[in-house]
Amino acid sequence: MQTTAMNAVEADSLVKTYPGGVKALDGLSITVRPGEVFGLLGPNGAGKSTTIKILTTLARPDSGTATIAGHAVLSRPDRVRRVIGVVSQRSGADPMASGRDNLVLQARLYGMRGAELARRVAELLDRFDLGDAAGRQVRTYSGGMQRRLDVALGLVHRPRVLFLDEPTTGLDPEARAAMWEEIARLAGDDSLAILLTTHYLDEADRLAGRLAIVDGGRVVAEGTPEGLKAELRGDAVHLELREAPDEQRVRSLIGALPGVREIVFDGRRLSARADDGAAAVPIAIAALDQAGVPVAAVTVARPSLDDVYLRHAGRRFAQTDEPVAAGVGGAR
Amino acid sequence: MSGLFVHTWWMSHRRLKALLRNPGLVVMTLVQPAIWLFLFGGLFRKVAELPGFGAASYVDYLVPGVVVMSAVSSNMWSGMGVIDEIERGTLNRFLVSPVSRSAILNAGVIEQAVSTAVQSLIIILLGRLAGASYPGGVLGVVVLVVASILLGAIFSALSSTMGLLVRQRDTIIGLSVFLLLPLTFLSSAFMAKSLMPSWIQNVAAFNPLNWSLDTARGALAADPDWQAVAVHGGWLLGLAALMIWLSTSSFRSYQKSI
Ligand SMILES: Nc1ncnc2c1ncn2[C@@H]1O[C@H](COP(=O)(O)OP(=O)(O)OP(=O)(O)O)[C@@H](O)[C@H]1O
Ligand SMILES: [Mg+2]
């Protein structure tokens, strides 16, 4: 439906290898439509920041192409820089300067002057609730205040595409809630597209209109949070066994139960999908008990993004450092 | 072009404002030069009486030495600032803005030049308090300041290059520890050239710190030796240009490593 309007971001088959052979991106492609909030969700080292660095003209890909609001990142970085706002994973504000000085310099670098500049800086200080602290050195700011300043810095020149690299990592729950509200407010502005990266499933779920799950430098799933969850028919059932199971045996045992599928092992944890979770659990526990595999804990849940992740990356989101050896093939 | 000028202006403005915000640091960096001038200069006062030393007083002789030594000493730390800005993400914030890359580099050179000039002038005034006279007059003093700026630029660029390439604070500290005193003692900073052992004289001929002293002393003399000023100043300028070029290309290699 959006084919006529120019996409905010188009990245096609980006590949990036760092010295030492680390393949940070391995053919990543995404499209962000004008005005939408697009989430890049993935664990440490998935390639989220690398994607942002390429799209914001900081780094060059080994291969692949990208455009921002129609401007080619590789051949017209100058134009791209005028239409993007960037809030990187690391703050970027000058800690020894005041919040106001940081904003004023940023505005000057984008060519603002005089009354226009003063108005814009005042407006942002007010909007991000930094008015009282405007004259203080940024190093005296709390984590939440610093992050708000970072976002304000990214917005000074009214960009068309805003990149937010982990905007809430390291914030306490209160500051995170405030940041979420701010991002939701920004999302209401139809002329601004936002590309947001996050580790947090609930954050992506809540803020992103569409999202891509990134793993190992490529997109493993893409869609709306609702759509991705809907793909997983049925409930998620997680069983925690008392000891590491004989996977083959338990798989055939559970797999034989009616309406149960997509069995994935992760150490002592076993996850599966069931048409009716509440009905499947007692049968499963009984069957396991009989086979001498005692169950320590059980949870049944409506599908979450975590389950989406598990399905596509073959491992749980939180423990992504240890891939699950078996189990991926069990899906579908 | 005007964009480059405006950006250079504002990027330098930022740096100089940071300097002004921290006057305590300036005072701190003057403690060492004051010690050299007043204590060392006082202790070795009689050195000037050595036959063939050729200076009216030891403090007269010492001031250029302390000025250029301090220029090296303070500029060797600029790599620390580079590492800070990389780690904080400040440098990357500028790199994704329309600011021209040259403006970022220019601002570093301008800050270095201004702070070295201020520092040198203060030391020259301190020297005055310690009783030194500058027979070469204002022109001589100007040449001394310019020589210390150029010398500072050489070591600032070296330190920044290390910061950009190695990105480890230890390397910058090591640079300072290993270079500052040898460079100073292998020069005519504290002892007249004719009285130095011949091997040190030979080594000093290749020492940029010594070039800056030859440049400055040439101009500060009652009867200035402009040829020495031109020759040694030329070497200094050439090496400064080379080092700034080197740090520019290491900036490019930093950009490739992001
Ligand atoms: N400048 C760099 N030099 C070398 N390797 C790098 C560099 N930047 C990233 N990498 C490597 O590339 C891979 C992807 O890193 P990237 O920063 O894109 O991950 P990420 O998804 O942002 O992770 P995180 O959630 O931890 O921020 C990692 O293995 C990382 O170590
Ligand atoms: Mg990252």
XYZ file of C-alpha atoms and ligand atoms in Angstrom:
622
model
C 0.000 0.000 0.000
C 2.986 2.264 0.609
C 4.575 1.736 -2.757
C 4.042 5.321 -3.892
C 5.605 7.048 -0.876
C 9.358 6.891 -0.559
C 10.486 4.476 2.127
C 12.232 5.952 5.127
C 14.862 3.221 5.143
C 15.654 0.560 2.609
C 18.529 -1.759 3.352
C 19.294 -4.526 0.934
C 21.573 -7.489 1.638
C 23.998 -5.677 3.902
C 27.156 -7.613 4.658
C 29.814 -6.393 7.056
C 32.865 -8.273 8.243
C 35.136 -6.800 10.876
C 38.850 -7.496 11.024
C 39.393 -10.848 12.678
C 36.669 -12.394 10.582
C 33.676 -11.369 12.712
C 30.712 -11.396 10.382
C 28.569 -8.701 11.987
C 26.038 -8.593 9.143
C 25.295 -11.452 6.845
C 22.840 -10.255 4.233
C 20.537 -8.114 6.330
C 17.603 -6.465 4.562
C 14.922 -4.263 6.087
C 12.426 -1.676 4.930
C 11.090 1.061 7.166
C 8.049 2.903 5.856
C 7.497 6.607 6.298
C 6.158 7.562 9.700
C 6.341 4.123 11.266
C 8.243 2.830 14.262
C 10.289 -0.149 13.215
C 11.980 -2.300 15.835
C 15.189 -4.298 15.412
C 15.144 -6.917 18.099
C 18.087 -9.155 18.797
C 20.557 -10.371 21.404
C 24.077 -9.068 22.054
C 26.186 -9.161 18.956
C 23.255 -9.757 16.613
C 24.327 -6.855 14.406
C 21.836 -4.175 15.458
C 24.367 -1.431 16.086
C 26.317 -2.372 12.988
C 23.159 -1.947 10.930
C 22.612 1.484 12.438
C 26.227 2.481 11.880
C 25.916 1.629 8.196
C 22.567 3.341 7.760
C 23.822 6.491 9.478
C 26.950 6.718 7.241
C 29.405 5.874 10.008
C 30.501 2.543 8.619
C 30.633 1.123 5.109
C 29.250 -2.303 4.312
C 31.372 -4.839 2.419
C 28.432 -5.275 0.092
C 24.777 -4.400 -0.141
C 23.020 -1.066 -0.582
C 20.889 1.224 1.514
C 18.864 4.380 1.069
C 17.450 6.797 3.615
C 14.446 8.809 2.423
C 15.619 8.072 -1.098
C 19.244 9.138 -0.608
C 21.888 6.487 -1.155
C 23.921 5.968 1.989
C 27.102 5.077 0.129
C 27.125 7.689 -2.608
C 25.349 10.622 -0.921
C 26.253 10.488 2.774
C 26.063 14.291 2.910
C 22.372 14.234 2.028
C 21.653 11.330 4.321
C 23.210 13.176 7.266
C 20.806 16.073 6.823
C 17.703 13.922 7.151
C 18.708 11.582 9.954
C 18.794 11.985 13.699
C 20.937 9.510 15.605
C 20.811 8.445 19.214
C 23.589 5.924 19.482
C 24.055 3.229 22.060
C 26.732 5.309 23.766
C 25.538 8.725 24.823
C 27.566 11.044 22.623
C 26.786 14.171 24.611
C 29.805 16.103 25.821
C 29.790 15.497 29.599
C 31.863 18.534 30.414
C 29.537 20.919 28.598
C 26.079 21.889 29.798
C 22.955 20.378 28.311
C 22.152 23.677 26.657
C 25.648 24.028 25.190
C 25.370 20.549 23.733
C 22.075 21.402 22.073
C 23.250 24.790 20.835
C 26.358 23.332 19.220
C 24.326 20.566 17.624
C 21.886 23.117 16.203
C 24.763 25.196 14.843
C 26.282 22.220 13.098
C 23.007 21.871 11.213
C 23.139 25.517 10.229
C 20.619 26.986 12.658
C 21.175 30.496 13.957
C 19.785 33.349 15.968
C 16.190 33.359 17.120
C 15.331 30.117 15.349
C 18.131 28.351 17.183
C 17.204 29.808 20.557
C 13.577 28.867 20.072
C 14.368 25.305 19.057
C 16.758 24.735 21.959
C 14.275 26.159 24.481
C 11.513 24.040 23.018
C 13.550 20.834 23.309
C 14.775 21.593 26.828
C 11.199 22.130 27.850
C 9.830 19.128 26.069
C 12.415 16.771 27.530
C 12.037 18.267 30.950
C 15.631 19.473 31.086
C 14.883 23.154 31.598
C 16.050 23.251 35.203
C 19.244 21.365 34.469
C 20.017 23.131 31.200
C 22.960 25.066 32.594
C 24.515 22.145 34.441
C 27.326 19.992 33.116
C 25.945 16.843 31.555
C 28.160 14.661 33.746
C 25.973 15.654 36.696
C 22.818 14.362 34.983
C 21.082 11.145 35.970
C 21.024 8.299 33.447
C 17.467 9.138 32.440
C 18.266 12.825 31.957
C 21.300 11.993 29.835
C 19.263 9.719 27.648
C 16.582 12.370 27.219
C 19.278 14.836 26.224
C 20.602 12.306 23.709
C 17.185 12.061 22.116
C 16.827 15.843 22.122
C 20.223 16.095 20.373
C 18.990 13.684 17.736
C 15.881 15.760 17.116
C 17.347 19.264 16.979
C 17.211 19.596 13.196
C 13.820 17.901 12.795
C 15.043 14.765 11.045
C 12.813 12.580 8.929
C 14.298 9.355 10.195
C 15.332 8.901 13.806
C 17.666 6.073 14.814
C 17.446 4.989 18.430
C 20.042 2.401 19.400
C 18.912 0.822 22.667
C 17.334 3.971 24.048
C 16.395 2.420 27.396
C 19.282 0.078 28.172
C 20.647 0.817 31.619
C 17.701 2.946 32.719
C 15.752 2.256 35.882
C 12.104 1.235 35.429
C 10.784 4.715 36.015
C 13.120 6.368 33.534
C 12.360 3.594 31.064
C 8.632 4.194 31.362
C 9.194 7.906 30.764
C 11.321 7.174 27.714
C 8.682 4.824 26.351
C 6.123 7.553 26.676
C 8.367 9.965 24.845
C 9.011 7.510 22.023
C 5.307 6.790 21.767
C 4.735 10.532 21.489
C 7.334 10.783 18.737
C 5.673 7.902 16.978
C 2.512 9.982 16.748
C 4.325 12.357 14.409
C 3.560 11.015 10.949
C 6.444 12.768 9.288
C 9.017 10.980 11.452
C 10.041 7.368 10.949
C 11.847 5.687 13.824
C 14.229 2.766 13.651
C 14.652 1.441 17.151
C 16.879 -1.354 18.387
C 16.330 -3.154 21.611
C 17.150 -6.195 23.682
C 13.801 -6.041 25.349
C 10.910 -8.002 24.001
C 8.337 -5.961 25.882
C 9.833 -2.766 24.517
C 9.602 -3.956 20.926
C 6.135 -5.303 21.571
C 4.957 -2.034 22.964
C 6.634 0.546 20.753
C 7.192 -0.988 17.354
C 4.514 -1.044 14.709
C 6.598 -3.584 12.852
C 9.724 -5.366 13.835
C 12.459 -7.605 12.591
C 14.157 -10.184 14.748
C 17.856 -10.159 14.003
C 20.155 -13.015 14.788
C 23.652 -13.682 13.528
C 23.578 -10.642 11.249
C 20.401 -11.414 9.393
C 16.675 -11.017 9.781
C 15.135 -14.260 10.967
C 11.542 -13.019 11.283
C 9.666 -9.902 10.359
C 6.171 -8.552 10.834
C 3.927 -6.769 13.291
C 4.275 -7.961 16.884
C 0.710 -9.237 16.716
C 1.218 -10.948 13.399
C 4.378 -12.665 14.559
C 2.665 -13.915 17.670
C -0.387 -15.018 15.710
C 1.830 -17.153 13.506
C 2.411 -19.301 16.524
C -0.909 -21.008 16.833
C -1.670 -22.213 20.321
C -0.158 -21.713 23.756
C 3.449 -21.860 24.796
C 4.152 -24.583 27.316
C 7.411 -24.530 29.232
C 8.452 -27.449 31.374
C 11.439 -27.404 33.652
C 12.776 -30.880 34.279
C 14.612 -31.945 37.394
C 17.584 -33.154 35.438
C 18.909 -32.888 31.926
C 16.756 -35.216 29.873
C 17.528 -37.794 27.246
C 16.282 -35.450 24.552
C 15.473 -38.057 21.931
C 13.360 -40.087 24.293
C 11.480 -37.151 25.805
C 10.892 -35.701 22.356
C 9.167 -38.799 21.118
C 7.196 -39.079 24.344
C 5.859 -35.510 24.239
C 5.574 -35.403 20.473
C 3.165 -38.309 20.614
C 0.673 -36.280 22.665
C -2.227 -34.862 20.645
C -2.012 -31.199 19.611
C 1.577 -30.731 20.827
C 4.333 -29.623 18.446
C 7.507 -27.561 18.044
C 9.440 -29.110 20.873
C 12.636 -27.271 21.731
C 15.178 -28.180 24.413
C 17.339 -25.715 26.217
C 19.275 -27.474 28.958
C 16.732 -28.685 31.469
C 14.034 -26.551 29.931
C 11.659 -27.895 27.370
C 9.354 -25.664 25.374
C 6.519 -26.725 23.145
C 3.429 -25.359 21.538
C -0.003 -26.828 22.290
C -3.447 -26.136 20.845
C -4.809 -26.179 24.366
C -2.061 -25.687 26.896
C -4.201 -26.229 29.980
C -5.310 -29.614 28.709
C -1.906 -30.703 27.472
C 0.034 -30.010 30.695
C -1.427 -32.700 32.997
C -1.134 -35.318 30.274
C 2.462 -34.343 29.599
C 3.418 -34.393 33.269
C 1.823 -37.782 33.755
C 3.570 -39.202 30.717
C 6.949 -37.846 31.818
C 6.481 -39.053 35.366
C 5.701 -42.509 34.155
C 8.856 -42.516 32.089
C 10.887 -41.523 35.144
C 11.495 -37.911 34.074
C 10.250 -35.766 36.977
C 9.050 -32.224 36.239
C 10.114 -29.374 38.517
C 8.014 -26.501 37.204
C 5.466 -25.714 34.527
C 4.257 -22.557 32.856
C 1.621 -22.062 30.199
C 1.383 -18.762 28.404
C -0.184 -17.032 25.471
C 2.415 -16.626 22.740
C 4.939 -13.862 23.417
C 7.678 -12.378 21.294
C 10.026 -14.589 23.239
C 8.280 -17.554 21.737
C 8.547 -15.980 18.315
C 12.239 -15.618 18.904
C 12.561 -19.166 20.117
C 10.795 -20.412 17.063
C 12.972 -18.520 14.606
C 16.361 -18.520 16.280
C 16.071 -21.935 17.853
C 16.925 -20.725 21.344
C 15.494 -18.635 24.094
C 16.036 -14.921 23.964
C 17.609 -14.442 27.354
C 20.292 -17.084 26.970
C 21.292 -16.478 23.442
C 24.929 -17.191 24.060
C 24.386 -20.919 24.071
C 22.613 -22.103 20.977
C 20.432 -25.134 21.369
C 22.023 -28.043 19.591
C 18.933 -30.034 18.824
C 15.423 -28.918 18.360
C 15.406 -26.358 15.590
C 14.371 -29.027 13.159
C 11.395 -29.834 15.336
C 9.548 -26.724 14.223
C 6.719 -27.198 11.728
C 34.083 26.503 1.918
C 32.094 28.830 4.141
C 30.570 25.691 5.653
C 34.033 24.456 6.550
C 34.890 27.810 8.067
C 31.702 28.003 10.131
C 32.055 24.430 11.307
C 35.713 24.919 12.188
C 34.731 28.000 14.131
C 32.051 26.247 16.193
C 34.022 23.084 16.741
C 36.978 25.160 17.986
C 34.626 27.254 20.075
C 33.519 24.077 21.831
C 37.091 23.057 22.572
C 38.202 26.465 23.786
C 35.145 26.796 25.957
C 36.133 23.507 27.569
C 39.576 24.962 28.264
C 38.087 28.074 29.834
C 35.783 25.983 31.962
C 38.796 24.470 33.616
C 41.183 27.242 34.655
C 42.410 25.076 37.519
C 43.959 22.770 34.969
C 45.931 25.649 33.490
C 47.302 26.508 36.922
C 48.206 22.865 37.462
C 50.137 22.673 34.221
C 52.148 25.709 35.326
C 53.398 24.165 38.528
C 56.093 22.154 36.791
C 57.417 25.043 34.670
C 57.534 27.230 37.770
C 59.605 24.586 39.544
C 62.006 24.392 36.638
C 62.343 28.159 36.455
C 62.584 29.062 40.102
C 64.053 25.981 41.783
C 66.105 24.363 39.062
C 67.079 27.764 37.680
C 68.062 28.919 41.156
C 69.965 25.773 42.009
C 72.051 25.797 38.850
C 72.483 29.552 38.686
C 76.261 29.296 38.503
C 76.129 27.155 35.367
C 76.065 30.377 33.368
C 79.516 31.177 34.707
C 81.026 28.147 32.990
C 83.566 29.287 30.442
C 81.989 29.240 26.992
C 78.377 29.015 28.237
C 77.581 32.267 26.490
C 74.450 33.542 28.257
C 74.064 36.556 30.510
C 72.232 34.560 33.174
C 71.073 30.975 33.547
C 67.418 31.961 33.818
C 67.710 33.824 30.520
C 68.994 30.630 29.036
C 66.455 28.405 30.743
C 63.194 30.104 29.729
C 63.060 28.818 26.118
C 63.963 25.349 27.398
C 61.106 25.330 29.882
C 58.681 26.770 27.342
C 59.311 24.089 24.712
C 59.523 21.296 27.261
C 56.133 22.299 28.619
C 54.738 22.494 25.105
C 55.762 18.887 24.524
C 54.557 17.798 27.917
C 51.031 19.186 27.639
C 50.503 18.276 23.993
C 51.477 14.664 24.545
C 48.150 14.183 26.292
C 45.893 15.097 23.404
C 45.500 11.411 22.566
C 43.656 11.022 25.877
C 41.045 13.497 24.733
C 40.720 11.596 21.472
C 40.149 8.319 23.311
C 37.598 9.968 25.608
C 35.648 11.339 22.676
C 35.697 7.989 20.902
C 34.592 6.071 23.969
C 31.835 8.489 24.835
C 30.527 8.399 21.292
C 30.979 12.145 20.900
C 33.193 11.763 17.868
C 30.655 9.493 16.200
C 27.903 11.986 16.947
C 29.822 14.569 14.962
C 30.573 12.099 12.205
C 26.867 11.448 11.554
C 26.130 15.172 11.449
C 26.831 17.377 8.421
C 29.961 18.781 10.063
C 32.893 18.500 7.700
C 35.609 16.063 8.701
C 38.255 18.715 8.200
C 36.494 20.965 10.696
C 36.790 18.284 13.368
C 40.520 17.981 12.713
C 41.054 21.724 12.377
C 39.409 22.295 15.732
C 41.912 19.971 17.364
C 44.849 21.828 15.819
C 43.408 25.225 16.725
C 42.754 24.262 20.318
C 46.269 22.913 20.568
C 47.754 26.085 19.108
C 45.774 28.432 21.334
C 46.410 26.532 24.537
C 50.111 26.145 23.777
C 50.393 29.846 22.989
C 48.696 30.831 26.243
C 50.795 28.412 28.242
C 54.013 29.625 26.610
C 53.189 33.266 27.209
C 52.476 32.618 30.860
C 55.800 30.811 31.249
C 57.558 33.710 29.541
C 55.948 36.041 32.065
C 56.921 33.721 34.915
C 60.461 33.827 33.540
C 60.302 37.561 33.771
C 59.390 37.217 37.439
C 62.343 34.902 37.895
C 64.526 37.653 36.518
C 64.976 36.634 32.906
C 65.388 39.201 30.165
C 64.585 38.725 26.486
C 67.062 40.734 24.453
C 65.376 39.760 21.187
C 62.326 41.757 22.249
C 58.757 41.156 21.179
C 59.770 39.565 17.911
C 61.975 37.103 19.742
C 59.161 36.209 22.086
C 56.773 35.733 19.167
C 59.206 33.370 17.495
C 59.557 31.403 20.728
C 55.789 31.084 21.014
C 55.396 30.037 17.378
C 58.204 27.491 17.737
C 56.523 26.015 20.797
C 53.179 25.848 18.951
C 54.813 23.976 16.074
C 56.638 21.658 18.416
C 53.409 21.110 20.341
C 51.606 20.348 17.078
C 54.129 17.616 16.300
C 53.541 15.835 19.587
C 49.850 16.527 19.745
C 49.474 14.932 16.321
C 51.640 11.993 17.380
C 49.560 11.482 20.508
C 46.256 11.811 18.625
C 47.455 9.328 16.045
C 48.229 6.872 18.819
C 44.843 7.548 20.362
C 43.042 6.908 17.089
C 44.996 3.804 16.153
C 45.712 2.081 19.440
C 42.879 3.511 21.565
C 44.595 2.653 24.818
C 45.350 5.154 27.527
C 48.465 3.238 28.577
C 50.023 3.937 25.214
C 49.560 7.666 25.663
C 50.991 7.563 29.166
C 53.900 5.490 27.889
C 54.535 7.962 25.122
C 54.841 10.754 27.626
C 56.965 8.778 30.074
C 59.363 7.522 27.442
C 59.743 10.627 25.350
C 59.534 13.781 27.426
C 62.688 13.670 29.528
C 64.977 12.054 26.950
C 63.899 14.623 24.377
C 64.555 17.386 26.876
C 67.949 16.155 28.057
C 69.096 15.308 24.559
C 68.773 18.957 23.632
C 70.187 22.314 24.576
C 67.257 22.998 26.899
C 69.371 23.144 30.052
C 72.953 23.190 28.832
C 74.712 25.148 26.149
C 75.363 23.130 23.029
C 79.099 23.721 23.058
C 79.377 22.214 26.534
C 77.348 19.072 25.808
C 79.138 15.759 25.220
C 79.621 15.309 21.532
C 77.347 12.254 21.254
C 74.499 14.275 22.710
C 75.266 17.062 20.285
C 74.973 14.563 17.452
C 71.693 13.160 18.677
C 70.288 16.614 19.394
C 70.684 17.549 15.753
C 67.770 15.190 15.013
C 65.655 16.201 17.967
C 62.669 18.410 17.087
C 62.702 19.833 20.597
C 66.210 21.013 19.889
C 65.151 22.517 16.552
C 62.569 24.580 18.364
C 65.239 25.789 20.793
C 67.594 26.733 17.983
C 64.743 28.603 16.339
C 63.744 30.423 19.506
C 67.227 31.200 20.785
C 68.207 32.452 17.336
C 65.452 35.053 17.557
C 65.753 35.847 21.259
C 69.420 36.816 21.080
C 70.441 40.474 21.263
C 71.800 39.972 17.773
C 69.277 37.594 16.214
C 70.514 34.875 13.883
C 67.672 34.837 11.360
C 69.283 32.200 9.228
C 69.230 29.716 12.121
C 65.631 30.710 12.791
C 64.647 30.048 9.182
C 66.471 26.724 8.871
C 65.373 25.174 12.141
C 61.936 26.747 11.974
C 61.609 25.236 8.519
C 62.416 21.768 9.795
C 59.930 22.238 12.578
C 57.208 23.388 10.211
C 57.888 20.514 7.843
C 57.699 17.903 10.580
C 54.553 19.475 12.048
C 52.885 19.338 8.630
C 53.942 15.719 8.202
C 52.613 14.736 11.618
C 49.294 16.488 11.078
C 48.984 14.681 7.765
C 49.698 11.423 9.587
C 47.011 12.061 12.181
C 44.578 12.945 9.393
C 45.154 9.632 7.729
C 44.839 7.794 11.020
C 41.487 9.534 11.377
C 40.505 7.864 8.138
C 41.633 4.517 9.418
C 39.565 5.093 12.562
C 36.528 5.700 10.353
C 37.204 2.412 8.587
C 37.352 0.567 11.894
C 33.984 1.764 13.217
N 34.114 -1.748 15.485
C 34.095 -3.070 15.565
N 35.242 -3.783 15.396
C 35.227 -5.125 15.458
N 34.150 -5.880 15.685
C 32.981 -5.244 15.858
C 32.891 -3.815 15.810
N 31.611 -3.467 16.015
C 30.931 -4.616 16.190
N 31.738 -5.687 16.086
C 31.317 -7.109 16.204
O 30.243 -7.310 15.316
C 29.237 -8.105 15.905
C 27.916 -7.357 15.889
O 28.024 -6.265 16.763
P 26.878 -5.180 16.979
O 27.469 -4.119 17.814
O 26.289 -4.794 15.693
O 25.824 -6.021 17.826
P 24.510 -5.524 18.572
O 23.397 -6.302 18.013
O 24.406 -4.050 18.515
O 24.827 -6.001 20.043
P 24.513 -5.279 21.442
O 23.121 -5.673 21.762
O 25.499 -5.917 22.366
O 24.695 -3.824 21.284
C 29.732 -8.444 17.295
O 30.317 -9.717 17.245
C 30.766 -7.397 17.569
O 31.769 -7.898 18.414
Mg 24.430 -2.569 19.869
